[in-house]
One Martini backbone bead per residue (centre of mass of N, CA, C, O) as a GRO file, in nm:
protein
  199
    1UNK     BB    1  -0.189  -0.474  -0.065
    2UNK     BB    2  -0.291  -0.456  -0.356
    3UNK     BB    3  -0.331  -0.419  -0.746
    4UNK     BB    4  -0.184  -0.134  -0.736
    5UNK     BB    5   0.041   0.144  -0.744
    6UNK     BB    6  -0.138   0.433  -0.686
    7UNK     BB    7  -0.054   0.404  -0.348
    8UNK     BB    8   0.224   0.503  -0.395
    9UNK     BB    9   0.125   0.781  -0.441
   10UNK     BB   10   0.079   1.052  -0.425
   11UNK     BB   11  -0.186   1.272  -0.351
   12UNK     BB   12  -0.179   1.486  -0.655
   13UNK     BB   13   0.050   1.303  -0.799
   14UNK     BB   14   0.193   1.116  -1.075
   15UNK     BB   15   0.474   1.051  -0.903
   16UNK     BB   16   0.735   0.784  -0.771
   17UNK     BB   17   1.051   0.820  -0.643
   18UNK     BB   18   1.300   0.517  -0.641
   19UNK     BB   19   1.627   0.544  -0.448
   20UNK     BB   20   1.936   0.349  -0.498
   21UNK     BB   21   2.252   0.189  -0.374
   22UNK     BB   22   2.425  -0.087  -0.484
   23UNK     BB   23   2.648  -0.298  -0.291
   24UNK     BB   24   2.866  -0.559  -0.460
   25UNK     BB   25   3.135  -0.726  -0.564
   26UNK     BB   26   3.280  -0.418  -0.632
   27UNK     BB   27   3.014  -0.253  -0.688
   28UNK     BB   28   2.831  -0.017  -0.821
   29UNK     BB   29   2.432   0.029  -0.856
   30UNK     BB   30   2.190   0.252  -0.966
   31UNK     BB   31   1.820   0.264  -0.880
   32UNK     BB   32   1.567   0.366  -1.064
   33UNK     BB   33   1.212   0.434  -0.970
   34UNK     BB   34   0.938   0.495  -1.181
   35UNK     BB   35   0.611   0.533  -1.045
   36UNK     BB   36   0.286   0.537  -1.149
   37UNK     BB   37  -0.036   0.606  -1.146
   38UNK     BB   38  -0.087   0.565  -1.506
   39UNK     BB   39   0.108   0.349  -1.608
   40UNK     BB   40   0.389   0.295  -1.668
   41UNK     BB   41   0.673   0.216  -1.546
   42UNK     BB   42   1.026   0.266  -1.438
   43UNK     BB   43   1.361   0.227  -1.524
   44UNK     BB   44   1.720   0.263  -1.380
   45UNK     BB   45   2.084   0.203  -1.456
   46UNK     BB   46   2.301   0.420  -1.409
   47UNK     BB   47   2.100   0.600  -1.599
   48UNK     BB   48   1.982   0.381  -1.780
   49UNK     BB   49   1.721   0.290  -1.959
   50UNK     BB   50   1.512   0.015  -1.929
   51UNK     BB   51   1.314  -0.185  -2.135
   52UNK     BB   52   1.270  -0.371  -1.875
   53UNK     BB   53   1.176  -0.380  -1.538
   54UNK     BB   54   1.294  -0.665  -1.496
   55UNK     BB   55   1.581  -0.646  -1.529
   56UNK     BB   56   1.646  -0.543  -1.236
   57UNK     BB   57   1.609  -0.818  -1.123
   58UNK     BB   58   1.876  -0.882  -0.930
   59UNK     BB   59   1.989  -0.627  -0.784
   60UNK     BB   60   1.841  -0.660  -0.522
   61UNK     BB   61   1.791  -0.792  -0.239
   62UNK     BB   62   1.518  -0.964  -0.078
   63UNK     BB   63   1.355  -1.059   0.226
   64UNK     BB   64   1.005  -1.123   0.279
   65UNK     BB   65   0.757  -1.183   0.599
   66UNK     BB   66   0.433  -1.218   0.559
   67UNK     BB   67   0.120  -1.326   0.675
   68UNK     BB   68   0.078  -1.459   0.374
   69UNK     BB   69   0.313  -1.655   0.356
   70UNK     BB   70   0.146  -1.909   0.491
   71UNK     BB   71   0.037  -2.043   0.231
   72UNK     BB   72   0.323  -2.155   0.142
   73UNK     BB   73   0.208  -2.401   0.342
   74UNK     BB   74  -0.147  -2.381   0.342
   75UNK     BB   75  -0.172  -2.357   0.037
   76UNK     BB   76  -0.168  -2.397  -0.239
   77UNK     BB   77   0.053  -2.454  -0.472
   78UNK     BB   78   0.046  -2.235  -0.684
   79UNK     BB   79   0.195  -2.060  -0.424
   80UNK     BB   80   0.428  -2.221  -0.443
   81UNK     BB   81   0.515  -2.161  -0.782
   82UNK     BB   82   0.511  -1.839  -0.714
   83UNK     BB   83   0.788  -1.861  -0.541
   84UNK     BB   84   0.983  -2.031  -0.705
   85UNK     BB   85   0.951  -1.777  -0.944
   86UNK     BB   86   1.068  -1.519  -0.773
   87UNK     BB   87   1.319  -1.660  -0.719
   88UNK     BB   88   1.409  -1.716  -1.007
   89UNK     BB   89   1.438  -1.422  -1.071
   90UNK     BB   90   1.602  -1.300  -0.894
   91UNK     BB   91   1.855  -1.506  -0.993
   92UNK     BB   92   1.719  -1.497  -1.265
   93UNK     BB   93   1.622  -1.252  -1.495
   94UNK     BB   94   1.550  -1.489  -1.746
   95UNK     BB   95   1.278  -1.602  -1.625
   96UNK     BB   96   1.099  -1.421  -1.659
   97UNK     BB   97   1.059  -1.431  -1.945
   98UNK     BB   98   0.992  -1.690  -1.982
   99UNK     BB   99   0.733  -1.647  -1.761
  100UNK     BB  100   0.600  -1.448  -2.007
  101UNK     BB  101   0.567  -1.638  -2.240
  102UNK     BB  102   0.410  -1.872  -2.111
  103UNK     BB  103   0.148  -1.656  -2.048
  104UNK     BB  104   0.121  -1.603  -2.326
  105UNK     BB  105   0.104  -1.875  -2.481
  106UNK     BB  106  -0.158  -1.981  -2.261
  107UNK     BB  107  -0.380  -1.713  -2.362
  108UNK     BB  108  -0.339  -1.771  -2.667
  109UNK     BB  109  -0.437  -2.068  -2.677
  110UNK     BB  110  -0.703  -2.006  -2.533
  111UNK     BB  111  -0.847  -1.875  -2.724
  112UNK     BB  112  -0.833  -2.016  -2.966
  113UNK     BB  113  -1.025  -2.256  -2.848
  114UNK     BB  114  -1.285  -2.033  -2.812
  115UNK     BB  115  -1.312  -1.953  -3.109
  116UNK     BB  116  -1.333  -2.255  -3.216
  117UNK     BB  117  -1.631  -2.289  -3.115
  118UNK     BB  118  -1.729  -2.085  -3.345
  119UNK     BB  119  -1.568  -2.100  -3.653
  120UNK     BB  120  -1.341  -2.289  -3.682
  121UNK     BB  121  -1.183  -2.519  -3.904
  122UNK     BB  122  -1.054  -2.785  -3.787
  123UNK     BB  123  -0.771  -2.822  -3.916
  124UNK     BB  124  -0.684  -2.522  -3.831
  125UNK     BB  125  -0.679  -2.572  -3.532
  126UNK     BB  126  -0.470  -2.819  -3.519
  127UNK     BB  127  -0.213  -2.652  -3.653
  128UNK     BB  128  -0.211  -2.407  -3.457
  129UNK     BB  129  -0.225  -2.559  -3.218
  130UNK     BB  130   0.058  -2.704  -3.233
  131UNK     BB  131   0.219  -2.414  -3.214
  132UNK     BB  132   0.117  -2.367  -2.897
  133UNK     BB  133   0.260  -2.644  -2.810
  134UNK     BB  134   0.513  -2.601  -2.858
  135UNK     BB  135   0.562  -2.351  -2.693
  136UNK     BB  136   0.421  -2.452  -2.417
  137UNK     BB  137   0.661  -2.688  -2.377
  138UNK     BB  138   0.919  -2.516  -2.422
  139UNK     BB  139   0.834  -2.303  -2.140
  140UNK     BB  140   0.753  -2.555  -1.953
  141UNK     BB  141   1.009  -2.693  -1.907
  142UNK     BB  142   1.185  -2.494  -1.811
  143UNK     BB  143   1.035  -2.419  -1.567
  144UNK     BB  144   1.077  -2.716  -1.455
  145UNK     BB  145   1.374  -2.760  -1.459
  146UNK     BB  146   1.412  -2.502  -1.266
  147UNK     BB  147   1.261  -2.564  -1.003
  148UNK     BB  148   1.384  -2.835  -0.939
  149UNK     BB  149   1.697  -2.695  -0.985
  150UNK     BB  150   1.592  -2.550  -0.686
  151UNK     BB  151   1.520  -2.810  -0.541
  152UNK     BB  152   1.833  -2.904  -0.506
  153UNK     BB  153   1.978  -2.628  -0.373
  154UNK     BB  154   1.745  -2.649  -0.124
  155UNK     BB  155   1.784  -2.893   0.066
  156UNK     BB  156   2.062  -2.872   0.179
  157UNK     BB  157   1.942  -2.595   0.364
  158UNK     BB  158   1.677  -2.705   0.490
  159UNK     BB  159   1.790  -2.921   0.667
  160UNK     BB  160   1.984  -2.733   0.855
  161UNK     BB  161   1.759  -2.561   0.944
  162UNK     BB  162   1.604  -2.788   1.050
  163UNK     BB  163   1.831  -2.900   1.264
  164UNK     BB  164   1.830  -2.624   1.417
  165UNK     BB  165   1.571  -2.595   1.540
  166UNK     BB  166   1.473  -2.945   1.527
  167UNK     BB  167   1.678  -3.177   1.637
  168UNK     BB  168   1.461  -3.392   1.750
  169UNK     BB  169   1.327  -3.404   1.468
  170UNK     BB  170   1.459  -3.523   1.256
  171UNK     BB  171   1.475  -3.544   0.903
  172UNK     BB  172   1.400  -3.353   0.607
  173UNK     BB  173   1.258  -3.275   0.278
  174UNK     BB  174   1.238  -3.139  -0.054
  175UNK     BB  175   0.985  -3.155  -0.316
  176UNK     BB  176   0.877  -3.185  -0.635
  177UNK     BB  177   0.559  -3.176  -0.781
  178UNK     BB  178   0.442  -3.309  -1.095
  179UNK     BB  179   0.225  -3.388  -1.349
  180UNK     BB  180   0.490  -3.591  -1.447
  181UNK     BB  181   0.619  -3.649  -1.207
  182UNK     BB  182   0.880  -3.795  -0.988
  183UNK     BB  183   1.100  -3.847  -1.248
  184UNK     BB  184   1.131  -3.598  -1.456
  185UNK     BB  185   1.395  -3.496  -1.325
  186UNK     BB  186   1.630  -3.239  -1.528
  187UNK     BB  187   1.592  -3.308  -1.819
  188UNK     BB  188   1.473  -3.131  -2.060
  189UNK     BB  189   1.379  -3.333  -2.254
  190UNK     BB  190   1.219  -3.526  -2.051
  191UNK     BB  191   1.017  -3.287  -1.987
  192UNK     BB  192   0.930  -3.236  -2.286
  193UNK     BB  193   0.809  -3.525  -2.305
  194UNK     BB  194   0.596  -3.495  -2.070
  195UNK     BB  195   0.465  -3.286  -2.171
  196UNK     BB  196   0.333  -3.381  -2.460
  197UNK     BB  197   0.179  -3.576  -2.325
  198UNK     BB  198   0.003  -3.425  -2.114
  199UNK     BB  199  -0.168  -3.267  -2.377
   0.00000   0.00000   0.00000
């Protein structure tokens, strides 16, 4: 529970390998970790190494549920949509990738604005603003779209458990709710018009 791995290696080692065979589905892959105490981590799936170590995500799944979890239930949103995008990289492992170049472009935006408020003539402001809101649109609503049929493909998985649980409390239900409105729907379109409205 730390903010760096450098506590999962040996004091005095360089780096840690953790290695594990997973089997499912008819095959198996073999997943090599090396952890290092400073630089980048490193991945192998049956020894081939991959490009970014987000690939491995979905190779294992796991489910943990530590003390700090009950946050998703009494902490701010922020907590529900970094859950929900934990399981949809889990599941699908290029939401990652959307998921990275999101806050990629939402940083590049940011900055863009922090300068302009110092040097840049208001024209070309707008012009390369407007690139980086058509990008970060894009990439926003595929998220909103996603987290969405998310939360429609756990609905009733979550009745059936809450009514397994607590059989006389009657029925249950999840919905997502986002700045665009409760009627958001799933179409990709209509999310990203409704993400340019809001910007």
């Amino acid at each position: 529970r730390v903010a760096t791995d450098a506590p999962l290696v040996r004091d005095g080692a360089e780096r840690a390998i953790v290695r594990c065979t997973v089997v499912g589905e008819g095959r198996s892959i073999d997943v090599d970790l090396e952890i290092t105490a400073s630089g980048s981590n490193r991945a192998r799936l049956n020894n081939a190494p991959v490009t970014r170590t987000r690939d491995v995500l979905g190779t294992l799944r796991t489910v943990l549920f530590a003390p700090e979890d009950l946050a998703l239930v009494k902490g701010e949103p922020g907590e529900r949509r970094k859950f929900l995008d934990e399981l949809l990289a889990a599941r699908l492992p290029r939401f990652a990738g959307i998921r990275s170049d999101y806050d990629r472009v939402l940083k590049q935006r940011n900055s863009l604005l922090k300068s302009a408020r110092l040097s840049r003539p208001q024209e070309n402001l707008e012009s390369t603003l407007a690139v980086w809101d058509e990008q970060l649109s894009d990439f926003g609503s595929q998220i909103i779209q996603s987290r969405v049929e998310l939360i429609d493909e756990l609905r009733p998985l979550v009745l059936a458990a809450y009514t397994d649980l607590a059989p006389e409390s009657g029925e249950t239900s999840i919905e997502y709710r986002s700045f665009l409105g409760d009627d958001v729907g799933t179409s990709l379109e209509t999310i990203k018009a409704g993400f340019h409205e809001a910007m």
